Coordinates of C-alpha atoms in Angstrom, one line a residue:
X27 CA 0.0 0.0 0.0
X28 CA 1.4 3.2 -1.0
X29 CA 2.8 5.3 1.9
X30 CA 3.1 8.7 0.4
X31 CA 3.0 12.2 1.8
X32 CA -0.5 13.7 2.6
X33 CA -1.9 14.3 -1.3
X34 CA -4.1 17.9 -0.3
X35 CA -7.0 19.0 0.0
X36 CA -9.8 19.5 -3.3
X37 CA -11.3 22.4 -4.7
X38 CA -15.1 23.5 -3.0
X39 CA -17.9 21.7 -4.7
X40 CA -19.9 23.7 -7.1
X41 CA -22.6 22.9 -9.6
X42 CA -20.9 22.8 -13.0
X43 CA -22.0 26.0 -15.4
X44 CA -23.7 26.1 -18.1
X45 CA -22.6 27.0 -21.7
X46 CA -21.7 25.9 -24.6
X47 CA -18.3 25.0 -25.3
X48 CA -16.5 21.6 -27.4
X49 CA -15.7 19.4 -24.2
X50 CA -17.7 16.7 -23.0
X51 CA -19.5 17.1 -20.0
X52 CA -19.9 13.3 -19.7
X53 CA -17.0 10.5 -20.4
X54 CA -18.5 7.1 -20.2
X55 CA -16.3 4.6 -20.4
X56 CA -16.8 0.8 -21.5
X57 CA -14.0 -1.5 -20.4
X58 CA -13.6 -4.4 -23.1
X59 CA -11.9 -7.7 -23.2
X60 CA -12.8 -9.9 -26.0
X61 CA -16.0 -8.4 -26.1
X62 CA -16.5 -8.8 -30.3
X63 CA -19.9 -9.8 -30.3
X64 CA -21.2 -7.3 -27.4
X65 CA -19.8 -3.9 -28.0
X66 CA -21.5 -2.9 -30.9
X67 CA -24.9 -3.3 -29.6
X68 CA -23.7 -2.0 -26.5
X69 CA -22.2 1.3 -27.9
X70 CA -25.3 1.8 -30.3
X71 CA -27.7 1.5 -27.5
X72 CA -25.7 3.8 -25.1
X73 CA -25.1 6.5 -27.7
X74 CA -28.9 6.3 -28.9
X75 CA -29.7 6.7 -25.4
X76 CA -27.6 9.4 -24.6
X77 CA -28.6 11.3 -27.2
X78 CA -32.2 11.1 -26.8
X79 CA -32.0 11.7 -23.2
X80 CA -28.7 13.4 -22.2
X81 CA -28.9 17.4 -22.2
X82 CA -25.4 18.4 -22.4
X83 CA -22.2 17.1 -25.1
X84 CA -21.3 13.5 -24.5
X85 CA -18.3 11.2 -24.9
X86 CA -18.5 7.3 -25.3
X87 CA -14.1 6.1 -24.7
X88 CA -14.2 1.8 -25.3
X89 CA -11.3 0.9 -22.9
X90 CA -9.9 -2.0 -25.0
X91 CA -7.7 -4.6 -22.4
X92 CA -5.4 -6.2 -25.1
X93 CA -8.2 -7.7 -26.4
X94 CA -7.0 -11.2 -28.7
X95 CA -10.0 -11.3 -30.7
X96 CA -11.8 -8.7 -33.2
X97 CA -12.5 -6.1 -30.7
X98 CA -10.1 -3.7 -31.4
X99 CA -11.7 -3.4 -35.3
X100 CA -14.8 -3.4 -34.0
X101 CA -13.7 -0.2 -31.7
X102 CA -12.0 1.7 -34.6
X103 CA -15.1 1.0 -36.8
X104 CA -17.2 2.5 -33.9
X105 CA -15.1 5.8 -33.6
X106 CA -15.3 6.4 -37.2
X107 CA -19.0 6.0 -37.6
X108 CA -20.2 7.9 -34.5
X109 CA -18.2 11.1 -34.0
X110 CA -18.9 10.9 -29.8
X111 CA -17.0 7.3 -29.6
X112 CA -13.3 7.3 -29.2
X113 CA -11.2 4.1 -29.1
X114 CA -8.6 3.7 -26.5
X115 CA -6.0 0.6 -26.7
X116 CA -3.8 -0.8 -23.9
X117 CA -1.7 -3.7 -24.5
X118 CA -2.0 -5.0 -20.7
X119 CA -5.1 -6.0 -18.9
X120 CA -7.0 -5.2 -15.8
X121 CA -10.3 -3.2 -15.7
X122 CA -8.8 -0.8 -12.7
X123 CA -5.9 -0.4 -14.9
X124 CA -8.1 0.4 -18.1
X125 CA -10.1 3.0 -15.7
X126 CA -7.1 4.3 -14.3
X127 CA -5.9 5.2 -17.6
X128 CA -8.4 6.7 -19.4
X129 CA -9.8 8.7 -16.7
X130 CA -6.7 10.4 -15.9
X131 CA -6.3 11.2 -19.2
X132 CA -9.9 12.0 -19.7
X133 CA -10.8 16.1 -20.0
X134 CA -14.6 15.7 -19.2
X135 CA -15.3 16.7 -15.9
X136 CA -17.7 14.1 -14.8
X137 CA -16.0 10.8 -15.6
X138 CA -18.6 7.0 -15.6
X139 CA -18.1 3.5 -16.4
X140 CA -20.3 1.0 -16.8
X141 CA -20.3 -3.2 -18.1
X142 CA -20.3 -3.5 -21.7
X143 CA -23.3 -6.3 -21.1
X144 CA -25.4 -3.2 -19.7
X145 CA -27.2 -5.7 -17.3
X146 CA -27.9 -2.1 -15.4
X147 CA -31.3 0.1 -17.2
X148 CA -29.5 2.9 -18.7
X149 CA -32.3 5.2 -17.3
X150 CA -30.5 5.2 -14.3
X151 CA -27.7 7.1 -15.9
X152 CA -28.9 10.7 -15.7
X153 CA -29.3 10.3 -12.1
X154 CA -26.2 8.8 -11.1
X155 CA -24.2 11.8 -13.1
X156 CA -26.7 14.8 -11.9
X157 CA -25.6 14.3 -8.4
X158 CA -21.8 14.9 -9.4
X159 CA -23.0 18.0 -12.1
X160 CA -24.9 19.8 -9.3
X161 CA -22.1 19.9 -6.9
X162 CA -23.9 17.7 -4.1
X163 CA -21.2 14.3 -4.5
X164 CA -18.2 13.5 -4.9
X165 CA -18.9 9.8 -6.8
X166 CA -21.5 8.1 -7.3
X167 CA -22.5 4.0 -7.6
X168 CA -24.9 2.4 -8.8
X169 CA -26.7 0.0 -6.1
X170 CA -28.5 -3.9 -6.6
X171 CA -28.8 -4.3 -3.1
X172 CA -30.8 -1.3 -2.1
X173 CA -34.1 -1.5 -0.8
X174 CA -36.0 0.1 -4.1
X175 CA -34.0 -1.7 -6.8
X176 CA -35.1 -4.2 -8.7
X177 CA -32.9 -7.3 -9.8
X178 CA -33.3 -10.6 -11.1
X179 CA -30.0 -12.9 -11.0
X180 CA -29.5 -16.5 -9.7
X181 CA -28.8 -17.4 -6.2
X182 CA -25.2 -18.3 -6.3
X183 CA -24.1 -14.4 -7.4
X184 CA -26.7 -13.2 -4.8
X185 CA -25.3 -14.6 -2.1
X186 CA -21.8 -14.1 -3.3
X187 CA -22.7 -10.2 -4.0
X188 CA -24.2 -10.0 -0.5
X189 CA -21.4 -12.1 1.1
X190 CA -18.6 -10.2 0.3
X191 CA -20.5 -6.6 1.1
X192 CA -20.9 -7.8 4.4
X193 CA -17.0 -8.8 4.5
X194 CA -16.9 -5.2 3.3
X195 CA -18.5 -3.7 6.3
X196 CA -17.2 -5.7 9.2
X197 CA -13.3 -5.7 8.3
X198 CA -13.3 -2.0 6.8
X199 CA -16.4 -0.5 8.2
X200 CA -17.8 0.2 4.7
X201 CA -21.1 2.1 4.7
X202 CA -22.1 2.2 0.9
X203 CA -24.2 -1.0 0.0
X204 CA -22.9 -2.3 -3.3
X205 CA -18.8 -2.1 -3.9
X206 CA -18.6 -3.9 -7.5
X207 CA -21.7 -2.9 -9.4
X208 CA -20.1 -1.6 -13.0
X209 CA -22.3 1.6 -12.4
X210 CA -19.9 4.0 -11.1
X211 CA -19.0 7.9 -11.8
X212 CA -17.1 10.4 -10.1
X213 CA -16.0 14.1 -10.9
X214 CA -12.5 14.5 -12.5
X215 CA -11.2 16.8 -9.7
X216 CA -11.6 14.5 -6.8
X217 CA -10.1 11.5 -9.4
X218 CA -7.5 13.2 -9.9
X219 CA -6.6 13.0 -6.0
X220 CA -8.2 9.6 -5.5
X221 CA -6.4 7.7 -7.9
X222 CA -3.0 7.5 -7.3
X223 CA -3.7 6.3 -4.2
X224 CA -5.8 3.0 -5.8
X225 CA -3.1 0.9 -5.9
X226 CA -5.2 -2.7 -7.4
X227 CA -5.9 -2.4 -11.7
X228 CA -8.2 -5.3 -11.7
X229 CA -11.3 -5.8 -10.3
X230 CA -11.1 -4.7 -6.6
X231 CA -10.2 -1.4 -8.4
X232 CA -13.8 -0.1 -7.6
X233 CA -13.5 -1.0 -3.6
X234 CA -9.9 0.0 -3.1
X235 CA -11.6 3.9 -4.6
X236 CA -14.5 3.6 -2.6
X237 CA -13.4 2.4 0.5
X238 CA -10.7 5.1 0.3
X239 CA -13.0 8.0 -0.6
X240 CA -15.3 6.9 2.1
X241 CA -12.5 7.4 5.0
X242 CA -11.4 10.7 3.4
X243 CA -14.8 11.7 3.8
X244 CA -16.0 12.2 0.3
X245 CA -19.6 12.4 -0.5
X246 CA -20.8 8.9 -2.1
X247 CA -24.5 9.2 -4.0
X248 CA -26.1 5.5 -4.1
X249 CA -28.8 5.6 -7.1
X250 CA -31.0 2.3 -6.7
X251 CA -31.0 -0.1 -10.3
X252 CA -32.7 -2.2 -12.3
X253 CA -30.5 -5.1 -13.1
X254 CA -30.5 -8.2 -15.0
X255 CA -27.9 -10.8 -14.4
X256 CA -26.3 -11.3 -17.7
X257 CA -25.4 -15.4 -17.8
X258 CA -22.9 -15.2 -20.3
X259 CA -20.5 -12.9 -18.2
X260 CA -17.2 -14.0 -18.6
X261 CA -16.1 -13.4 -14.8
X262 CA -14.1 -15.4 -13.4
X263 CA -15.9 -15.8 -9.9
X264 CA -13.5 -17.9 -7.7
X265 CA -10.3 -16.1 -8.9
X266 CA -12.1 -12.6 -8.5
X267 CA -13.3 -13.4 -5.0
X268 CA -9.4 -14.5 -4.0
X269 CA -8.2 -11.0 -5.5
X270 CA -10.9 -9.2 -3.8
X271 CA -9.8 -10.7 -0.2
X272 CA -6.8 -10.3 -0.7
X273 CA -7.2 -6.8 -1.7
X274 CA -9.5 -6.1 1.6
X275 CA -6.6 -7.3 4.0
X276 CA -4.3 -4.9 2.0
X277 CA -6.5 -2.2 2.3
X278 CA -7.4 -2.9 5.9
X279 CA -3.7 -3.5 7.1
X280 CA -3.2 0.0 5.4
X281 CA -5.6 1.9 7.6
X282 CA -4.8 0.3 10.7
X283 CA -1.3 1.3 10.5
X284 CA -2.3 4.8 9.1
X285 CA -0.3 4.4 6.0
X286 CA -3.1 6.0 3.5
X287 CA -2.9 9.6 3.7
X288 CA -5.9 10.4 4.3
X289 CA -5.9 13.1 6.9
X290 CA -5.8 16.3 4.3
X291 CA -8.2 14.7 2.2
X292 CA -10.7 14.7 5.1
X293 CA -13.4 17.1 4.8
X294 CA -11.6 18.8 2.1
X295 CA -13.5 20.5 0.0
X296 CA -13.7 24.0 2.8
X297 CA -18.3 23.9 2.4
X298 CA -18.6 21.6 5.4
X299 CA -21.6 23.6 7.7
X300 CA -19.7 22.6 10.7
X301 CA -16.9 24.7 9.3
X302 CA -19.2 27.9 9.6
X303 CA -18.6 30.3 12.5
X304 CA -22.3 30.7 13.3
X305 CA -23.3 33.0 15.4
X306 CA -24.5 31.7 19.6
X307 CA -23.3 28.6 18.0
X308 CA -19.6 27.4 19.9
X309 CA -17.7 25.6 17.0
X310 CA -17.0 22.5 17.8
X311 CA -17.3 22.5 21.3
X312 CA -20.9 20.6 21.6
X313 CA -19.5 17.9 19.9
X314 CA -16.4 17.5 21.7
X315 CA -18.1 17.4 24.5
X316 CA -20.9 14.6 23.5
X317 CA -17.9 12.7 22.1
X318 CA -15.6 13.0 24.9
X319 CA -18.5 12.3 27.3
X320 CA -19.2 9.1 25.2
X321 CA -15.6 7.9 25.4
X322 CA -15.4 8.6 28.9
X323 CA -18.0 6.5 29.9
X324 CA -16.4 3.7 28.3
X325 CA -13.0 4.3 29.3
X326 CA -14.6 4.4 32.9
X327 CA -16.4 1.1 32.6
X328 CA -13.2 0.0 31.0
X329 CA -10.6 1.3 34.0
X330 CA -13.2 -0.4 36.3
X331 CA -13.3 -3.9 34.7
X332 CA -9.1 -3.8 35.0
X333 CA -8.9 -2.5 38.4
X334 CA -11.4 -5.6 39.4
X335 CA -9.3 -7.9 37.6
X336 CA -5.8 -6.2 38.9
X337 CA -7.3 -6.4 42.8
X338 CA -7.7 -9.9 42.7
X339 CA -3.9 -9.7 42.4
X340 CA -2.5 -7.0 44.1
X341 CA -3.1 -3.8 46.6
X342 CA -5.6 -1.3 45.5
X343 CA -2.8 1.1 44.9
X344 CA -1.2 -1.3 42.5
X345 CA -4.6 -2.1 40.7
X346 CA -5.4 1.6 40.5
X347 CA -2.1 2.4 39.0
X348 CA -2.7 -0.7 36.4
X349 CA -6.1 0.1 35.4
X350 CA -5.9 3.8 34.8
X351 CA -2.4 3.4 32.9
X352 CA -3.9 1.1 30.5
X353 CA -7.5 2.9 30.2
X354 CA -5.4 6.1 29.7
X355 CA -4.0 4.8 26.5
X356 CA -6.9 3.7 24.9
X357 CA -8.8 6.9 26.3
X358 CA -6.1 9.7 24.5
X359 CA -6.3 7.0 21.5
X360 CA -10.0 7.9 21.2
X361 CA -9.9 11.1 21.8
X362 CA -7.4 11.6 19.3
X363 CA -9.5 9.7 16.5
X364 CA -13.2 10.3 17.4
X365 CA -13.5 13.9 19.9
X366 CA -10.7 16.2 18.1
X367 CA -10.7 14.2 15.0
X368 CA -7.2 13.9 14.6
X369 CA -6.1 11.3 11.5
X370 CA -3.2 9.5 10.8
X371 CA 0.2 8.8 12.9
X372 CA 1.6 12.3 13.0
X373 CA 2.5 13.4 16.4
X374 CA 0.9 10.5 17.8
X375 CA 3.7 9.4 20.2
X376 CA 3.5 13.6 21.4
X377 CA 0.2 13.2 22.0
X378 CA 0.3 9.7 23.8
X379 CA 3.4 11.4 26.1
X380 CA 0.4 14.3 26.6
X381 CA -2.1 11.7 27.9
X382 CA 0.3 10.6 29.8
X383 CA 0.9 13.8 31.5
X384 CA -2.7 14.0 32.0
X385 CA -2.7 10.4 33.2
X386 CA -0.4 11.7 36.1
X387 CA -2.9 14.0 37.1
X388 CA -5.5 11.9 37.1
X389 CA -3.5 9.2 39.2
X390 CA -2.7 11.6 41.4
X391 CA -6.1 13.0 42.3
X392 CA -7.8 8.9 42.3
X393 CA -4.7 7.6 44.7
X394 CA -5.2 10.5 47.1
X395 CA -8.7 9.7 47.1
X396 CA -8.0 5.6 48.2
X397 CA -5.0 7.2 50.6
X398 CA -7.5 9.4 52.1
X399 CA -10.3 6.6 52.4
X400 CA -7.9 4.6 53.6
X401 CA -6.9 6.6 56.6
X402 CA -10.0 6.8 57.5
X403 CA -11.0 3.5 57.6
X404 CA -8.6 0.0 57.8
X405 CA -10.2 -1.9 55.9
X406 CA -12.9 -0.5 52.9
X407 CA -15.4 -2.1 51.3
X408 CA -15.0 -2.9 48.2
X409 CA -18.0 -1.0 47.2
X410 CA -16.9 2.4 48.6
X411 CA -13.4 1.7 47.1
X412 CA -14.9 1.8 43.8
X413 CA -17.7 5.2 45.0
X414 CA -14.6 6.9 46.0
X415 CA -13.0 6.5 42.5
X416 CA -15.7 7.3 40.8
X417 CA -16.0 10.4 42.1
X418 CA -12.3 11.2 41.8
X419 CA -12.8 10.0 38.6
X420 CA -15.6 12.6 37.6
X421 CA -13.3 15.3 39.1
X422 CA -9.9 13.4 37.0
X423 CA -12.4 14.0 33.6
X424 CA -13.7 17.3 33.6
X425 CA -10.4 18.5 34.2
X426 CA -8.5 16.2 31.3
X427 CA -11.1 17.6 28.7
X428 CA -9.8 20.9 29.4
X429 CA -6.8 19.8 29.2
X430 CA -7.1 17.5 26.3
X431 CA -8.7 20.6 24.6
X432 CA -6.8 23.3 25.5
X433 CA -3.3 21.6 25.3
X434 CA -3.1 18.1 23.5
X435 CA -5.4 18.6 21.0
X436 CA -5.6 22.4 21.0
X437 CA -7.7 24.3 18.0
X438 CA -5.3 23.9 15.2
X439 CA -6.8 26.4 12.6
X440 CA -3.5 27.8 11.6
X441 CA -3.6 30.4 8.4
X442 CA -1.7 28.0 6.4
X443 CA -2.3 28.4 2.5
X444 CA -5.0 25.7 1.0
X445 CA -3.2 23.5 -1.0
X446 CA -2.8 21.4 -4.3
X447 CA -1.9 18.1 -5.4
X448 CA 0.8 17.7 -7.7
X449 CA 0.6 13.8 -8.1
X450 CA 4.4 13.1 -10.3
X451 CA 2.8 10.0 -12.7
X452 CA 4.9 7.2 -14.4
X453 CA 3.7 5.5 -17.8
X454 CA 1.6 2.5 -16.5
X455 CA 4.4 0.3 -18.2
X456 CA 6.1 1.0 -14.8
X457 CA 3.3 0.3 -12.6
X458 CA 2.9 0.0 -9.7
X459 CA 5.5 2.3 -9.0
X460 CA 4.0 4.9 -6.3
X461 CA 3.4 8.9 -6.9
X462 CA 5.5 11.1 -4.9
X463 CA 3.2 14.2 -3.8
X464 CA 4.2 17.9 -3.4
X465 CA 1.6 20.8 -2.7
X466 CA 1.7 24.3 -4.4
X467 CA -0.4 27.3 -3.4
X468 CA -3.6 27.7 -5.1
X469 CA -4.2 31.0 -7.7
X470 CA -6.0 33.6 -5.8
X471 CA -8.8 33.3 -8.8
X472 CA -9.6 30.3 -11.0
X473 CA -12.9 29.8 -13.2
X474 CA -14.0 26.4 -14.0
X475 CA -14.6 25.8 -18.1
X476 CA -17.9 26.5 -19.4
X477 CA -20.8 23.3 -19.1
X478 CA -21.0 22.0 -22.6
X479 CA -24.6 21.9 -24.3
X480 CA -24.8 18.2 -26.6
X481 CA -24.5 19.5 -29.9
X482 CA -27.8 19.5 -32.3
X483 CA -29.1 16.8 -34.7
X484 CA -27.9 19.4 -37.4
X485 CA -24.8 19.6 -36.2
X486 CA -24.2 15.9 -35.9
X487 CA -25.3 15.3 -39.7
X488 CA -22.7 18.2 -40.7
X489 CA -19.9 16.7 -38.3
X490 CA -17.1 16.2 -39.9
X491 CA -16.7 12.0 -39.6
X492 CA -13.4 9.2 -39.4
X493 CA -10.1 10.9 -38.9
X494 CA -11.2 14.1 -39.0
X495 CA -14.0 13.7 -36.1
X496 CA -13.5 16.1 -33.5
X497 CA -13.5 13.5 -31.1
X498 CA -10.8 11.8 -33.6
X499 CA -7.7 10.5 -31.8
X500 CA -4.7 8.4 -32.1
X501 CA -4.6 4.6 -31.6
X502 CA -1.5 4.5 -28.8
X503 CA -0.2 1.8 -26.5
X504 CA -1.1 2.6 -22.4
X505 CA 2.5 3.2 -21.7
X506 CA 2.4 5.7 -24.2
X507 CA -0.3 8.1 -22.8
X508 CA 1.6 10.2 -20.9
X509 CA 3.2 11.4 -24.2
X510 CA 0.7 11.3 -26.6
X511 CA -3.0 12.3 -24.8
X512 CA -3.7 14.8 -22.6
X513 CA -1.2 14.5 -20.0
X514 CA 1.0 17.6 -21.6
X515 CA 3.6 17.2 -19.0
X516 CA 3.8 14.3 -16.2
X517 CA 1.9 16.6 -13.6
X518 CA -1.6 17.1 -12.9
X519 CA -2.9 20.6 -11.1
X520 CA -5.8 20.8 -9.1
X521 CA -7.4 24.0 -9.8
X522 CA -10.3 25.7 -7.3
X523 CA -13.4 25.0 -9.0
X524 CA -14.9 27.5 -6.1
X525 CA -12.1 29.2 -4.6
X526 CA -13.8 32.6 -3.3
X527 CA -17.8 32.6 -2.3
X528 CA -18.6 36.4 -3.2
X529 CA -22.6 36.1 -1.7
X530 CA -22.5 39.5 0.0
X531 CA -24.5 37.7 2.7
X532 CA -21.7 35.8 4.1
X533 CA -19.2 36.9 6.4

């Protein structure tokens, strides 16, 4: 798992403009291997669609994965005939790889894919992408398992598909319902961040983005489906489920260990409402206080099941000391994650030697407290042992909150300069060599290109067609897309598409 520096924050969310302009609002693209007798009527059917039903200028890109039979002719026959199909050759396979590829090469700013077997109703397609036009998400999926979509496949997939969600949310606390559904889009400024951290190119490509974007805190839109299981899919099920697994223990042993850097990514697009400084409301306070209360009560019960165990052994001093050392790690651990929403490893050993400060306190107000009982009394109950620590206990927490607030975790809104990514990319010959990551001040003013209106029936019948489409482009080898697409030089910059809010009713 790739263990770079933190990649930045993203630009603020904004619904897209409208205009009229010559690039595609929309790149689908259709991921191919050997798919000869299917693409055709797939790409006829999604362009016929699109065009009846799809308000603003389209592209349809066949990702071709070194297909052996006639798909590649069939693709270049496609992009000659229809000016919005363009025909994109690698020479190594892997749908996350295919994906990878074109999207980042892609210029539309709302980037899809779907299965060239369509098994999902295309009418579904408009609102999966309005979502990501209006601003609202940051991707969105397509879901078979939600409540209101309709599907009709055999049992064995069903329980598979259902299976391996739930291995999804107990071993990485997944929330989104449906991980491998080939219904998937997401806006080209937040891919741009997201994928050079995807590390798989095959088929846990879609999981390894998703589970990712998740825990950075992106905005995921689930759009219900109607889907038909297609029974000649050429899948491999048992070698796909072994990748998958495998790929979910990578990912997982990655965010144990805090190697994804995910903690500029987190709420990073600057529009969060708990970012506002509202008026008579205290920012941030309320909930650091419900989630510190909530984590004390837990450490407490914790502290008190050790020091039960530790006083079958030992004096109560001993016990004391025991139980409150050990609680007091996991209780700065939490804090850190869940109250002040700290991420990642970075100055967690400062802040462990904090808690451990604080610990001292706290040990010294709960042994004076048994010292004190036990002066007055030779021998305690074991009952007003643990009233008297619970009450020095009380006392020990409102007083490490301030001090977990004030000085461990203090309010860390420093006037640094919002940030970039400037991801350095290799051909994917080299992969899976990993990015290295460098941030660059934002431009004080950046618009975002004009929304795209589809061009008129006219239009199309007087388009230009073959090699001189304006969609026309160069067959090329994958390595060779750094030099010959889009990618101009071997960075990527992350402009604002939001950068100032100039509503005179905001502060």
């Amino acid at each position: 798992m790739r263990t770079d520096s933190s990649p930045g924050t993203l630009p603020a969310r904004e619904h897209l403009p409208a205009g009229d302009a010559g690039t595609p609002v929309l790149d689908v693209v259709i991921p191919v291997y050997n798919e000869e007798k299917d693409l055709q009527p797939c790409v006829l059917r999604l362009h016929e669609h699109l065009k009846r039903t799809f308000p603003y200028a389209f592209r349809i890109t066949i990702a071709d994965n070194a297909s052996t039979d006639t798909t590649p002719l069939v693709s270049q026959r496609l992009e000659a005939e229809i000016p919005e199909v363009k025909a994109f050759r690698l020479e190594q396979k892997g749908r996350g790889r295919a994906l990878r590829t074109v999207w980042s090469a892609s210029d539309a700013p709302i980037l899809a894919y779907m299965d060239v077997d369509l098994s999902t109703d295309l009418n579904a397609l408009l609102p999966l992408v309005a979502p990501l036009i209006s601003g609202h998400s940051d991707l969105a999926i397509g879901s078979r398992l939600a409540r209101s979509s309709r599907v009709v496949r055999g049992p064995k997939r069903e329980f598979i598909s259902r299976a391996y969600n739930l291995i999804l949310r107990g071993s990485l606390q997944a929330r989104f319902s449906d991980a491998q559904c080939g219904f998937k889009a997401i806006r080209r400024d937040v891919a741009q961040v997201l994928l050079p951290l995807v590390e798989d190119t095959g088929w846990f490509f879609d999981t390894e983005m998703l589970v990712i974007a998740e825990r950075a805190g992106l905005r995921i839109h689930e759009v219900p489906v109607d889907w038909v299981d297609d029974p000649d899919s050429t899948v491999h099920i048992v070698k796909t489920a072994t990748e998958d697994l495998k790929g979910v223990w990578r990912v997982g042993k990655a965010l144990a260990t805090g190697a994804l850097p995910l903690d500029r990514i987190a709420r990073p697009f600057g529009d969060d409402p708990r970012d506002r400084d509202v008026q008579d409301v205290p920012k941030g306070l309320a909930r650091q206080l419900v989630g510190f209360c909530v984590v004390g009560g837990l450490s407490t019960l914790f502290y008190l099941v050790l020091y039960s165990v530790f006083r079958q052994f030992g004096g109560s001093q001993v016990a004391n000391a025991l139980a409150l050392l050990v609680s007091a790690v996991a209780n700065t651990a939490a804090n850190r994650r869940l109250t002040f929403g700290v991420r990642g490893r970075g100055g967690a050993v400062r802040h462990q030697a904090q808690g451990l400060v604080v610990f001292g306190i706290g040990l010294a107000l709960t042994a004076g407290s048994l010292a004190a009982l036990n002066a007055a009394t030779s021998d305690p109950a074991h009952s007003t042992e643990l009233a008297v620590l619970i009450a020095a206990n009380l006392a020990a927490t409102v007083l490490r909150f301030l001090l977990f607030r004030a000085w461990v975790f203090p309010d860390r809104d420093d006037e640094q300069p919002r940030s970039t990514v400037v991801a350095s990319h290799t051909p994917p010959s080299h992969t899976p060599s990993s990015p290295t990551y460098s941030t660059q001040q934002l431009p004080a003013a950046q618009t975002y290109p004009a929304l795209p209106q589809r061009p008129t029936a006219n239009q199309y019948a007087t388009a230009p067609r073959g090699p001189q489409s304006p969609y026309d482009t160069t067959e090329f080898r994958a390595g060779e897309a750094a030099e010959q697409r889009s990618w101009k030089d071997a960075t990527m910059h992350l402009n604002p598409v939001r950068p100032t809010d100039t509503d005179p009713r905001n502060s």
